[in-house]
PDB file of N, CA and C in Angstrom:
ATOM      1  N   UNK A 341     -12.504  63.426 -60.803  1.00 88.00           N
ATOM      2  CA  UNK A 341     -13.580  63.409 -59.351  1.00 88.00           C
ATOM      3  C   UNK A 341     -14.715  61.871 -59.955  1.00 88.00           C
ATOM      4  N   UNK A 342     -14.927  61.670 -58.851  1.00 94.00           N
ATOM      5  CA  UNK A 342     -16.295  60.773 -60.079  1.00 94.00           C
ATOM      6  C   UNK A 342     -16.686  61.388 -60.751  1.00 94.00           C
ATOM      7  N   UNK A 343     -17.674  62.267 -60.045  1.00 95.00           N
ATOM      8  CA  UNK A 343     -18.864  63.353 -60.713  1.00 95.00           C
ATOM      9  C   UNK A 343     -17.949  63.691 -62.292  1.00 95.00           C
ATOM     10  N   UNK A 344     -17.563  63.669 -62.240  1.00 96.00           N
ATOM     11  CA  UNK A 344     -16.569  64.356 -63.615  1.00 96.00           C
ATOM     12  C   UNK A 344     -16.381  63.334 -64.922  1.00 96.00           C
ATOM     13  N   UNK A 345     -16.782  61.406 -64.399  1.00 96.00           N
ATOM     14  CA  UNK A 345     -15.601  60.867 -64.609  1.00 96.00           C
ATOM     15  C   UNK A 345     -17.067  60.973 -65.885  1.00 96.00           C
ATOM     16  N   UNK A 346     -18.426  59.887 -64.809  1.00 97.00           N
ATOM     17  CA  UNK A 346     -19.738  59.832 -65.320  1.00 97.00           C
ATOM     18  C   UNK A 346     -19.955  60.918 -66.203  1.00 97.00           C
ATOM     19  N   UNK A 347     -20.207  62.731 -65.514  1.00 97.00           N
ATOM     20  CA  UNK A 347     -20.142  62.945 -66.945  1.00 97.00           C
ATOM     21  C   UNK A 347     -20.035  63.517 -68.537  1.00 97.00           C
ATOM     22  N   UNK A 348     -18.618  62.571 -68.404  1.00 97.00           N
ATOM     23  CA  UNK A 348     -18.144  62.447 -69.771  1.00 97.00           C
ATOM     24  C   UNK A 348     -18.200  61.494 -70.113  1.00 97.00           C
ATOM     25  N   UNK A 349     -19.262  60.991 -70.376  1.00 98.00           N
ATOM     26  CA  UNK A 349     -20.193  59.781 -70.791  1.00 98.00           C
ATOM     27  C   UNK A 349     -21.763  59.590 -71.056  1.00 98.00           C
ATOM     28  N   UNK A 350     -22.059  61.309 -70.795  1.00 98.00           N
ATOM     29  CA  UNK A 350     -23.062  61.358 -70.295  1.00 98.00           C
ATOM     30  C   UNK A 350     -24.119  60.738 -71.384  1.00 98.00           C
ATOM     31  N   UNK A 351     -24.877  60.871 -72.118  1.00 99.00           N
ATOM     32  CA  UNK A 351     -26.660  61.095 -71.288  1.00 99.00           C
ATOM     33  C   UNK A 351     -26.246  59.129 -70.469  1.00 99.00           C
ATOM     34  N   UNK A 352     -26.803  59.324 -69.348  1.00 99.00           N
ATOM     35  CA  UNK A 352     -26.614  58.734 -68.751  1.00 99.00           C
ATOM     36  C   UNK A 352     -27.798  57.425 -68.178  1.00 99.00           C
ATOM     37  N   UNK A 353     -27.772  56.563 -67.950  1.00 99.00           N
ATOM     38  CA  UNK A 353     -29.012  55.945 -67.435  1.00 99.00           C
ATOM     39  C   UNK A 353     -28.754  54.880 -65.726  1.00 99.00           C
ATOM     40  N   UNK A 354     -29.387  55.442 -64.777  1.00 98.00           N
ATOM     41  CA  UNK A 354     -28.712  55.126 -63.908  1.00 98.00           C
ATOM     42  C   UNK A 354     -29.987  54.034 -63.482  1.00 98.00           C
ATOM     43  N   UNK A 355     -29.630  52.964 -62.665  1.00 98.00           N
ATOM     44  CA  UNK A 355     -31.542  51.853 -62.592  1.00 98.00           C
ATOM     45  C   UNK A 355     -30.130  51.395 -61.497  1.00 98.00           C
ATOM     46  N   UNK A 356     -31.613  51.404 -60.275  1.00 95.00           N
ATOM     47  CA  UNK A 356     -31.088  50.811 -59.164  1.00 95.00           C
ATOM     48  C   UNK A 356     -30.334  52.503 -58.175  1.00 95.00           C
ATOM     49  N   UNK A 357     -31.461  53.486 -57.793  1.00 94.00           N
ATOM     50  CA  UNK A 357     -30.651  54.292 -58.222  1.00 94.00           C
ATOM     51  C   UNK A 357     -30.576  54.914 -56.422  1.00 94.00           C
ATOM     52  N   UNK A 358     -31.588  54.179 -55.745  1.00 92.00           N
ATOM     53  CA  UNK A 358     -30.896  53.791 -54.828  1.00 92.00           C
ATOM     54  C   UNK A 358     -32.803  55.425 -54.028  1.00 92.00           C
ATOM     55  N   UNK A 359     -31.627  56.273 -53.758  1.00 92.00           N
ATOM     56  CA  UNK A 359     -32.808  57.451 -53.607  1.00 92.00           C
ATOM     57  C   UNK A 359     -31.790  58.835 -54.557  1.00 92.00           C
ATOM     58  N   UNK A 360     -31.414  58.809 -54.708  1.00 94.00           N
ATOM     59  CA  UNK A 360     -31.223  59.242 -56.524  1.00 94.00           C
ATOM     60  C   UNK A 360     -29.504  60.939 -55.925  1.00 94.00           C
ATOM     61  N   UNK A 361     -29.479  60.441 -55.012  1.00 93.00           N
ATOM     62  CA  UNK A 361     -28.447  61.293 -54.517  1.00 93.00           C
ATOM     63  C   UNK A 361     -27.450  61.998 -55.669  1.00 93.00           C
ATOM     64  N   UNK A 362     -26.574  60.801 -56.520  1.00 95.00           N
ATOM     65  CA  UNK A 362     -25.464  61.008 -57.124  1.00 95.00           C
ATOM     66  C   UNK A 362     -26.394  61.482 -58.161  1.00 95.00           C
ATOM     67  N   UNK A 363     -26.932  61.066 -59.183  1.00 96.00           N
ATOM     68  CA  UNK A 363     -28.521  61.753 -60.417  1.00 96.00           C
ATOM     69  C   UNK A 363     -28.570  62.754 -59.811  1.00 96.00           C
ATOM     70  N   UNK A 364     -28.833  63.111 -59.061  1.00 95.00           N
ATOM     71  CA  UNK A 364     -28.743  64.858 -58.418  1.00 95.00           C
ATOM     72  C   UNK A 364     -28.608  65.670 -58.402  1.00 95.00           C
ATOM     73  N   UNK A 365     -27.233  65.055 -58.321  1.00 96.00           N
ATOM     74  CA  UNK A 365     -25.388  66.012 -58.011  1.00 96.00           C
ATOM     75  C   UNK A 365     -25.245  66.238 -59.633  1.00 96.00           C
ATOM     76  N   UNK A 366     -25.702  65.277 -60.216  1.00 97.00           N
ATOM     77  CA  UNK A 366     -24.446  65.389 -61.531  1.00 97.00           C
ATOM     78  C   UNK A 366     -26.255  65.970 -62.596  1.00 97.00           C
ATOM     79  N   UNK A 367     -27.073  66.130 -62.517  1.00 97.00           N
ATOM     80  CA  UNK A 367     -28.467  66.326 -62.608  1.00 97.00           C
ATOM     81  C   UNK A 367     -28.266  68.021 -62.183  1.00 97.00           C
ATOM     82  N   UNK A 368     -27.203  68.373 -61.266  1.00 96.00           N
ATOM     83  CA  UNK A 368     -26.979  70.006 -60.593  1.00 96.00           C
ATOM     84  C   UNK A 368     -25.874  70.809 -61.370  1.00 96.00           C
ATOM     85  N   UNK A 369     -25.464  69.973 -62.499  1.00 97.00           N
ATOM     86  CA  UNK A 369     -24.395  69.556 -63.072  1.00 97.00           C
ATOM     87  C   UNK A 369     -24.984  70.142 -64.364  1.00 97.00           C
ATOM     88  N   UNK A 370     -25.938  70.369 -64.222  1.00 97.00           N
ATOM     89  CA  UNK A 370     -26.453  69.772 -66.569  1.00 97.00           C
ATOM     90  C   UNK A 370     -26.359  69.056 -66.872  1.00 97.00           C
ATOM     91  N   UNK A 371     -25.975  67.970 -66.071  1.00 98.00           N
ATOM     92  CA  UNK A 371     -25.687  66.130 -66.617  1.00 98.00           C
ATOM     93  C   UNK A 371     -27.132  65.496 -66.979  1.00 98.00           C
ATOM     94  N   UNK A 372     -27.283  65.106 -68.037  1.00 98.00           N
ATOM     95  CA  UNK A 372     -28.565  64.974 -69.013  1.00 98.00           C
ATOM     96  C   UNK A 372     -28.744  63.349 -68.539  1.00 98.00           C
ATOM     97  N   UNK A 373     -29.257  62.715 -66.994  1.00 98.00           N
ATOM     98  CA  UNK A 373     -29.240  62.045 -66.580  1.00 98.00           C
ATOM     99  C   UNK A 373     -30.425  60.962 -65.851  1.00 98.00           C
ATOM    100  N   UNK A 374     -30.702  59.959 -65.688  1.00 98.00           N
ATOM    101  CA  UNK A 374     -32.918  59.294 -66.366  1.00 98.00           C
ATOM    102  C   UNK A 374     -32.342  58.393 -64.548  1.00 98.00           C
ATOM    103  N   UNK A 375     -32.179  58.229 -63.734  1.00 98.00           N
ATOM    104  CA  UNK A 375     -32.573  57.125 -62.872  1.00 98.00           C
ATOM    105  C   UNK A 375     -33.544  56.581 -62.126  1.00 98.00           C
ATOM    106  N   UNK A 376     -33.871  55.396 -61.864  1.00 97.00           N
ATOM    107  CA  UNK A 376     -35.245  54.127 -61.376  1.00 97.00           C
ATOM    108  C   UNK A 376     -34.161  54.056 -60.648  1.00 97.00           C
ATOM    109  N   UNK A 377     -35.457  53.454 -59.670  1.00 95.00           N
ATOM    110  CA  UNK A 377     -35.457  52.084 -58.591  1.00 95.00           C
ATOM    111  C   UNK A 377     -36.570  51.804 -58.305  1.00 95.00           C
ATOM    112  N   UNK A 378     -37.071  50.413 -57.585  1.00 89.00           N
ATOM    113  CA  UNK A 378     -38.153  49.781 -57.937  1.00 89.00           C
ATOM    114  C   UNK A 378     -38.488  51.022 -56.177  1.00 89.00           C
ATOM    115  N   UNK A 379     -37.921  51.119 -54.946  1.00 74.00           N
ATOM    116  CA  UNK A 379     -38.756  51.680 -53.899  1.00 74.00           C
ATOM    117  C   UNK A 379     -38.461  50.964 -52.958  1.00 74.00           C
ATOM    118  N   UNK A 380     -38.128  49.316 -53.818  1.00 54.00           N
ATOM    119  CA  UNK A 380     -38.341  48.131 -52.995  1.00 54.00           C
ATOM    120  C   UNK A 380     -37.356  47.584 -52.343  1.00 54.00           C
ATOM    121  N   UNK A 381     -37.888  47.197 -50.872  1.00 49.00           N
ATOM    122  CA  UNK A 381     -36.445  45.857 -50.703  1.00 49.00           C
ATOM    123  C   UNK A 381     -36.252  44.617 -52.167  1.00 49.00           C
ATOM    124  N   UNK A 382     -35.872  45.231 -53.078  1.00 47.00           N
ATOM    125  CA  UNK A 382     -35.508  43.803 -53.908  1.00 47.00           C
ATOM    126  C   UNK A 382     -34.394  42.181 -53.093  1.00 47.00           C
ATOM    127  N   UNK A 383     -35.045  41.261 -53.364  1.00 49.00           N
ATOM    128  CA  UNK A 383     -34.116  40.222 -53.099  1.00 49.00           C
ATOM    129  C   UNK A 383     -32.775  40.188 -54.155  1.00 49.00           C
ATOM    130  N   UNK A 384     -33.659  40.596 -55.500  1.00 50.00           N
ATOM    131  CA  UNK A 384     -31.533  40.334 -56.127  1.00 50.00           C
ATOM    132  C   UNK A 384     -31.382  41.032 -55.971  1.00 50.00           C
ATOM    133  N   UNK A 385     -31.080  42.115 -54.998  1.00 46.00           N
ATOM    134  CA  UNK A 385     -30.419  42.410 -54.908  1.00 46.00           C
ATOM    135  C   UNK A 385     -29.190  42.126 -53.450  1.00 46.00           C
ATOM    136  N   UNK A 386     -29.373  41.520 -53.155  1.00 48.00           N
ATOM    137  CA  UNK A 386     -28.810  40.002 -52.003  1.00 48.00           C
ATOM    138  C   UNK A 386     -29.375  40.686 -51.624  1.00 48.00           C
ATOM    139  N   UNK A 387     -29.302  40.152 -50.399  1.00 45.00           N
ATOM    140  CA  UNK A 387     -29.581  39.857 -49.169  1.00 45.00           C
ATOM    141  C   UNK A 387     -29.279  40.807 -47.103  1.00 45.00           C
ATOM    142  N   UNK A 388     -28.454  41.281 -48.328  1.00 45.00           N
ATOM    143  CA  UNK A 388     -28.243  42.976 -47.235  1.00 45.00           C
ATOM    144  C   UNK A 388     -28.388  43.558 -47.651  1.00 45.00           C
ATOM    145  N   UNK A 389     -29.823  44.100 -48.141  1.00 45.00           N
ATOM    146  CA  UNK A 389     -29.892  44.948 -48.664  1.00 45.00           C
ATOM    147  C   UNK A 389     -30.751  46.127 -47.697  1.00 45.00           C
ATOM    148  N   UNK A 390     -29.914  47.650 -47.522  1.00 48.00           N
ATOM    149  CA  UNK A 390     -30.469  48.907 -46.812  1.00 48.00           C
ATOM    150  C   UNK A 390     -31.890  49.623 -46.876  1.00 48.00           C
ATOM    151  N   UNK A 391     -32.284  48.911 -45.354  1.00 49.00           N
ATOM    152  CA  UNK A 391     -33.675  49.767 -45.601  1.00 49.00           C
ATOM    153  C   UNK A 391     -34.037  51.020 -44.923  1.00 49.00           C
ATOM    154  N   UNK A 392     -33.916  51.854 -45.757  1.00 48.00           N
ATOM    155  CA  UNK A 392     -34.608  53.319 -45.323  1.00 48.00           C
ATOM    156  C   UNK A 392     -33.812  53.493 -43.990  1.00 48.00           C
ATOM    157  N   UNK A 393     -32.790  54.342 -44.362  1.00 48.00           N
ATOM    158  CA  UNK A 393     -31.833  54.828 -43.093  1.00 48.00           C
ATOM    159  C   UNK A 393     -32.104  56.564 -42.928  1.00 48.00           C
ATOM    160  N   UNK A 394     -30.974  56.335 -41.937  1.00 50.00           N
ATOM    161  CA  UNK A 394     -31.296  58.229 -41.882  1.00 50.00           C
ATOM    162  C   UNK A 394     -29.668  58.211 -42.833  1.00 50.00           C
ATOM    163  N   UNK A 395     -28.850  57.262 -43.238  1.00 49.00           N
ATOM    164  CA  UNK A 395     -27.908  57.773 -44.046  1.00 49.00           C
ATOM    165  C   UNK A 395     -28.821  57.395 -45.730  1.00 49.00           C
ATOM    166  N   UNK A 396     -29.713  56.610 -46.111  1.00 57.00           N
ATOM    167  CA  UNK A 396     -29.847  56.971 -47.254  1.00 57.00           C
ATOM    168  C   UNK A 396     -31.149  58.023 -47.130  1.00 57.00           C
ATOM    169  N   UNK A 397     -31.552  58.377 -46.025  1.00 66.00           N
ATOM    170  CA  UNK A 397     -31.933  60.194 -46.360  1.00 66.00           C
ATOM    171  C   UNK A 397     -33.399  60.117 -47.179  1.00 66.00           C
ATOM    172  N   UNK A 398     -33.727  61.361 -47.870  1.00 79.00           N
ATOM    173  CA  UNK A 398     -34.913  61.513 -48.612  1.00 79.00           C
ATOM    174  C   UNK A 398     -34.627  61.127 -49.560  1.00 79.00           C
ATOM    175  N   UNK A 399     -35.863  60.664 -50.817  1.00 82.00           N
ATOM    176  CA  UNK A 399     -35.746  59.686 -52.126  1.00 82.00           C
ATOM    177  C   UNK A 399     -35.244  61.356 -53.321  1.00 82.00           C
ATOM    178  N   UNK A 400     -34.441  61.858 -54.293  1.00 89.00           N
ATOM    179  CA  UNK A 400     -34.740  63.000 -54.144  1.00 89.00           C
ATOM    180  C   UNK A 400     -36.291  62.504 -55.749  1.00 89.00           C
ATOM    181  N   UNK A 401     -35.763  63.623 -55.653  1.00 90.00           N
ATOM    182  CA  UNK A 401     -37.417  63.664 -57.063  1.00 90.00           C
ATOM    183  C   UNK A 401     -36.851  63.532 -58.764  1.00 90.00           C
ATOM    184  N   UNK A 402     -35.833  63.369 -58.840  1.00 94.00           N
ATOM    185  CA  UNK A 402     -35.337  62.672 -59.787  1.00 94.00           C
ATOM    186  C   UNK A 402     -35.751  61.017 -59.943  1.00 94.00           C
ATOM    187  N   UNK A 403     -35.825  61.089 -59.303  1.00 95.00           N
ATOM    188  CA  UNK A 403     -36.323  59.418 -59.083  1.00 95.00           C
ATOM    189  C   UNK A 403     -37.865  58.613 -59.306  1.00 95.00           C
ATOM    190  N   UNK A 404     -37.226  58.140 -60.928  1.00 95.00           N
ATOM    191  CA  UNK A 404     -38.687  57.410 -61.274  1.00 95.00           C
ATOM    192  C   UNK A 404     -37.952  56.365 -60.419  1.00 95.00           C
ATOM    193  N   UNK A 405     -40.294  55.477 -60.566  1.00 95.00           N
ATOM    194  CA  UNK A 405     -40.217  54.213 -61.221  1.00 95.00           C
ATOM    195  C   UNK A 405     -39.536  53.866 -61.872  1.00 95.00           C
ATOM    196  N   UNK A 406     -39.046  51.639 -61.650  1.00 96.00           N
ATOM    197  CA  UNK A 406     -38.840  50.744 -63.212  1.00 96.00           C
ATOM    198  C   UNK A 406     -37.672  50.865 -61.803  1.00 96.00           C
ATOM    199  N   UNK A 407     -37.453  49.815 -62.979  1.00 96.00           N
ATOM    200  CA  UNK A 407     -36.517  48.943 -62.997  1.00 96.00           C
ATOM    201  C   UNK A 407     -35.240  48.370 -64.045  1.00 96.00           C
ATOM    202  N   UNK A 408     -35.181  47.038 -64.275  1.00 97.00           N
ATOM    203  CA  UNK A 408     -34.504  46.703 -64.489  1.00 97.00           C
ATOM    204  C   UNK A 408     -34.990  46.571 -66.880  1.00 97.00           C
ATOM    205  N   UNK A 409     -36.197  46.737 -66.213  1.00 98.00           N
ATOM    206  CA  UNK A 409     -36.813  46.328 -67.527  1.00 98.00           C
ATOM    207  C   UNK A 409     -36.347  47.677 -68.416  1.00 98.00           C
ATOM    208  N   UNK A 410     -36.043  49.173 -67.620  1.00 98.00           N
ATOM    209  CA  UNK A 410     -35.389  49.680 -68.006  1.00 98.00           C
ATOM    210  C   UNK A 410     -34.576  50.034 -68.787  1.00 98.00           C
ATOM    211  N   UNK A 411     -33.317  49.851 -68.630  1.00 98.00           N
ATOM    212  CA  UNK A 411     -32.715  49.190 -69.262  1.00 98.00           C
ATOM    213  C   UNK A 411     -32.373  49.430 -70.749  1.00 98.00           C
ATOM    214  N   UNK A 412     -33.916  48.208 -70.879  1.00 98.00           N
ATOM    215  CA  UNK A 412     -34.521  48.108 -72.980  1.00 98.00           C
ATOM    216  C   UNK A 412     -34.748  49.237 -73.597  1.00 98.00           C
ATOM    217  N   UNK A 413     -34.770  49.905 -72.626  1.00 98.00           N
ATOM    218  CA  UNK A 413     -35.619  51.153 -73.422  1.00 98.00           C
ATOM    219  C   UNK A 413     -34.537  52.287 -73.337  1.00 98.00           C
ATOM    220  N   UNK A 414     -33.928  52.710 -72.978  1.00 98.00           N
ATOM    221  CA  UNK A 414     -32.291  53.436 -72.918  1.00 98.00           C
ATOM    222  C   UNK A 414     -31.431  53.444 -73.381  1.00 98.00           C
ATOM    223  N   UNK A 415     -30.811  52.609 -74.652  1.00 97.00           N
ATOM    224  CA  UNK A 415     -30.186  52.512 -75.466  1.00 97.00           C
ATOM    225  C   UNK A 415     -28.733  53.531 -76.071  1.00 97.00           C
ATOM    226  N   UNK A 416     -30.129  54.402 -75.915  1.00 98.00           N
ATOM    227  CA  UNK A 416     -28.307  55.568 -76.124  1.00 98.00           C
ATOM    228  C   UNK A 416     -28.244  56.281 -74.575  1.00 98.00           C
ATOM    229  N   UNK A 417     -28.233  56.086 -73.392  1.00 99.00           N
ATOM    230  CA  UNK A 417     -27.896  57.123 -72.965  1.00 99.00           C
ATOM    231  C   UNK A 417     -27.145  54.744 -72.000  1.00 99.00           C
ATOM    232  N   UNK A 418     -25.664  55.540 -71.123  1.00 99.00           N
ATOM    233  CA  UNK A 418     -25.099  54.640 -70.341  1.00 99.00           C
ATOM    234  C   UNK A 418     -25.572  54.942 -68.934  1.00 99.00           C
ATOM    235  N   UNK A 419     -25.384  53.188 -69.156  1.00 98.00           N
ATOM    236  CA  UNK A 419     -25.670  52.457 -68.232  1.00 98.00           C
ATOM    237  C   UNK A 419     -25.269  52.565 -67.123  1.00 98.00           C
ATOM    238  N   UNK A 420     -25.662  53.148 -65.999  1.00 98.00           N
ATOM    239  CA  UNK A 420     -24.705  53.447 -64.451  1.00 98.00           C
ATOM    240  C   UNK A 420     -24.874  53.304 -63.611  1.00 98.00           C
ATOM    241  N   UNK A 421     -24.245  51.021 -63.221  1.00 97.00           N
ATOM    242  CA  UNK A 421     -25.078  50.813 -61.965  1.00 97.00           C
ATOM    243  C   UNK A 421     -23.933  50.929 -60.438  1.00 97.00           C
ATOM    244  N   UNK A 422     -23.958  51.352 -59.127  1.00 93.00           N
ATOM    245  CA  UNK A 422     -23.796  50.898 -58.642  1.00 93.00           C
ATOM    246  C   UNK A 422     -24.651  50.376 -57.284  1.00 93.00           C
ATOM    247  N   UNK A 423     -22.699  49.574 -57.109  1.00 87.00           N
ATOM    248  CA  UNK A 423     -23.396  48.804 -56.310  1.00 87.00           C
ATOM    249  C   UNK A 423     -24.256  48.173 -56.400  1.00 87.00           C
ATOM    250  N   UNK A 424     -24.827  46.835 -57.338  1.00 88.00           N
ATOM    251  CA  UNK A 424     -26.185  46.582 -57.684  1.00 88.00           C
ATOM    252  C   UNK A 424     -26.590  44.922 -56.808  1.00 88.00           C
ATOM    253  N   UNK A 425     -24.904  44.511 -56.655  1.00 87.00           N
ATOM    254  CA  UNK A 425     -25.644  43.515 -55.741  1.00 87.00           C
ATOM    255  C   UNK A 425     -24.352  43.943 -54.662  1.00 87.00           C
ATOM    256  N   UNK A 426     -25.103  43.894 -53.968  1.00 80.00           N
ATOM    257  CA  UNK A 426     -24.461  43.916 -51.901  1.00 80.00           C
ATOM    258  C   UNK A 426     -24.252  43.788 -52.114  1.00 80.00           C
ATOM    259  N   UNK A 427     -22.652  43.072 -50.829  1.00 81.00           N
ATOM    260  CA  UNK A 427     -21.357  41.953 -51.380  1.00 81.00           C
ATOM    261  C   UNK A 427     -21.399  40.875 -52.111  1.00 81.00           C
ATOM    262  N   UNK A 428     -21.567  41.474 -53.182  1.00 82.00           N
ATOM    263  CA  UNK A 428     -21.573  39.747 -54.469  1.00 82.00           C
ATOM    264  C   UNK A 428     -22.319  39.264 -54.443  1.00 82.00           C
ATOM    265  N   UNK A 429     -23.905  39.431 -53.615  1.00 86.00           N
ATOM    266  CA  UNK A 429     -25.052  38.427 -53.912  1.00 86.00           C
ATOM    267  C   UNK A 429     -26.297  38.776 -54.928  1.00 86.00           C
ATOM    268  N   UNK A 430     -27.139  38.242 -55.485  1.00 90.00           N
ATOM    269  CA  UNK A 430     -27.810  38.626 -55.786  1.00 90.00           C
ATOM    270  C   UNK A 430     -27.852  38.385 -57.123  1.00 90.00           C
ATOM    271  N   UNK A 431     -28.569  39.341 -58.252  1.00 94.00           N
ATOM    272  CA  UNK A 431     -28.448  39.194 -58.994  1.00 94.00           C
ATOM    273  C   UNK A 431     -29.434  40.588 -60.423  1.00 94.00           C
ATOM    274  N   UNK A 432     -29.093  41.624 -59.620  1.00 94.00           N
ATOM    275  CA  UNK A 432     -29.223  42.467 -60.476  1.00 94.00           C
ATOM    276  C   UNK A 432     -28.683  42.663 -61.401  1.00 94.00           C
ATOM    277  N   UNK A 433     -27.912  43.059 -60.890  1.00 95.00           N
ATOM    278  CA  UNK A 433     -26.680  43.875 -62.273  1.00 95.00           C
ATOM    279  C   UNK A 433     -26.727  42.935 -63.242  1.00 95.00           C
ATOM    280  N   UNK A 434     -26.504  41.766 -63.367  1.00 95.00           N
ATOM    281  CA  UNK A 434     -26.524  40.417 -64.721  1.00 95.00           C
ATOM    282  C   UNK A 434     -28.444  41.223 -64.719  1.00 95.00           C
ATOM    283  N   UNK A 435     -29.262  41.342 -64.657  1.00 96.00           N
ATOM    284  CA  UNK A 435     -30.051  41.543 -65.399  1.00 96.00           C
ATOM    285  C   UNK A 435     -31.033  42.798 -66.221  1.00 96.00           C
ATOM    286  N   UNK A 436     -30.694  43.803 -65.187  1.00 97.00           N
ATOM    287  CA  UNK A 436     -30.205  44.987 -65.764  1.00 97.00           C
ATOM    288  C   UNK A 436     -28.673  44.628 -67.138  1.00 97.00           C
ATOM    289  N   UNK A 437     -27.887  44.005 -67.259  1.00 97.00           N
ATOM    290  CA  UNK A 437     -27.198  43.917 -67.941  1.00 97.00           C
ATOM    291  C   UNK A 437     -27.512  43.430 -69.647  1.00 97.00           C
ATOM    292  N   UNK A 438     -28.342  42.052 -68.817  1.00 98.00           N
ATOM    293  CA  UNK A 438     -29.051  41.050 -69.979  1.00 98.00           C
ATOM    294  C   UNK A 438     -30.188  42.080 -70.378  1.00 98.00           C
ATOM    295  N   UNK A 439     -31.083  43.333 -70.659  1.00 98.00           N
ATOM    296  CA  UNK A 439     -31.627  43.362 -71.302  1.00 98.00           C
ATOM    297  C   UNK A 439     -30.886  45.001 -72.098  1.00 98.00           C
ATOM    298  N   UNK A 440     -30.036  45.526 -71.743  1.00 98.00           N
ATOM    299  CA  UNK A 440     -28.722  46.734 -71.619  1.00 98.00           C
ATOM    300  C   UNK A 440     -28.307  46.109 -73.277  1.00 98.00           C
ATOM    301  N   UNK A 441     -29.097  47.121 -74.703  1.00 97.00           N
ATOM    302  CA  UNK A 441     -28.385  47.259 -75.723  1.00 97.00           C
ATOM    303  C   UNK A 441     -27.693  47.854 -75.830  1.00 97.00           C
ATOM    304  N   UNK A 442     -27.233  48.659 -75.876  1.00 97.00           N
ATOM    305  CA  UNK A 442     -26.014  49.915 -75.733  1.00 97.00           C
ATOM    306  C   UNK A 442     -24.613  48.959 -75.153  1.00 97.00           C
ATOM    307  N   UNK A 443     -23.465  50.672 -75.768  1.00 96.00           N
ATOM    308  CA  UNK A 443     -22.519  50.443 -75.747  1.00 96.00           C
ATOM    309  C   UNK A 443     -21.385  50.793 -74.713  1.00 96.00           C
ATOM    310  N   UNK A 444     -21.797  51.850 -73.984  1.00 98.00           N
ATOM    311  CA  UNK A 444     -21.215  51.708 -72.531  1.00 98.00           C
ATOM    312  C   UNK A 444     -21.500  51.310 -70.741  1.00 98.00           C
ATOM    313  N   UNK A 445     -21.005  50.513 -70.240  1.00 98.00           N
ATOM    314  CA  UNK A 445     -21.670  50.625 -68.681  1.00 98.00           C
ATOM    315  C   UNK A 445     -20.679  51.612 -68.436  1.00 98.00           C
ATOM    316  N   UNK A 446     -20.868  52.025 -67.030  1.00 97.00           N
ATOM    317  CA  UNK A 446     -20.273  52.650 -66.200  1.00 97.00           C
ATOM    318  C   UNK A 446     -21.165  51.921 -64.548  1.00 97.00           C
ATOM    319  N   UNK A 447     -20.093  50.843 -64.043  1.00 94.00           N
ATOM    320  CA  UNK A 447     -19.761  50.365 -62.851  1.00 94.00           C
ATOM    321  C   UNK A 447     -18.835  50.495 -61.512  1.00 94.00           C
ATOM    322  N   UNK A 448     -19.898  50.742 -60.690  1.00 90.00           N
ATOM    323  CA  UNK A 448     -19.131  51.634 -59.345  1.00 90.00           C
ATOM    324  C   UNK A 448     -19.573  50.735 -57.884  1.00 90.00           C
TER     325      UNK A 448
END
């Protein structure tokens, strides 16, 4: 499963984690994961940003405020980016990679 694959690369750093669903599922399994999101409709995500729909739901308590700058602070974590640039538009993923000095990236 996807969660098992992520679990094997812990500790994890998810940036742009949205409402934190994946991070919360992983935490519920005892995985060390930090999850950050700016909480704002950041234009660097691209023009197709989903602005808080019923599908997105409520933000999990595990989500901390932050963006690409967090990548520089957690080089000992595997960087996890899930659909960082909606429909291939934007530069959010690139901004995270430019700041990340760790050894492992998971891109979903």
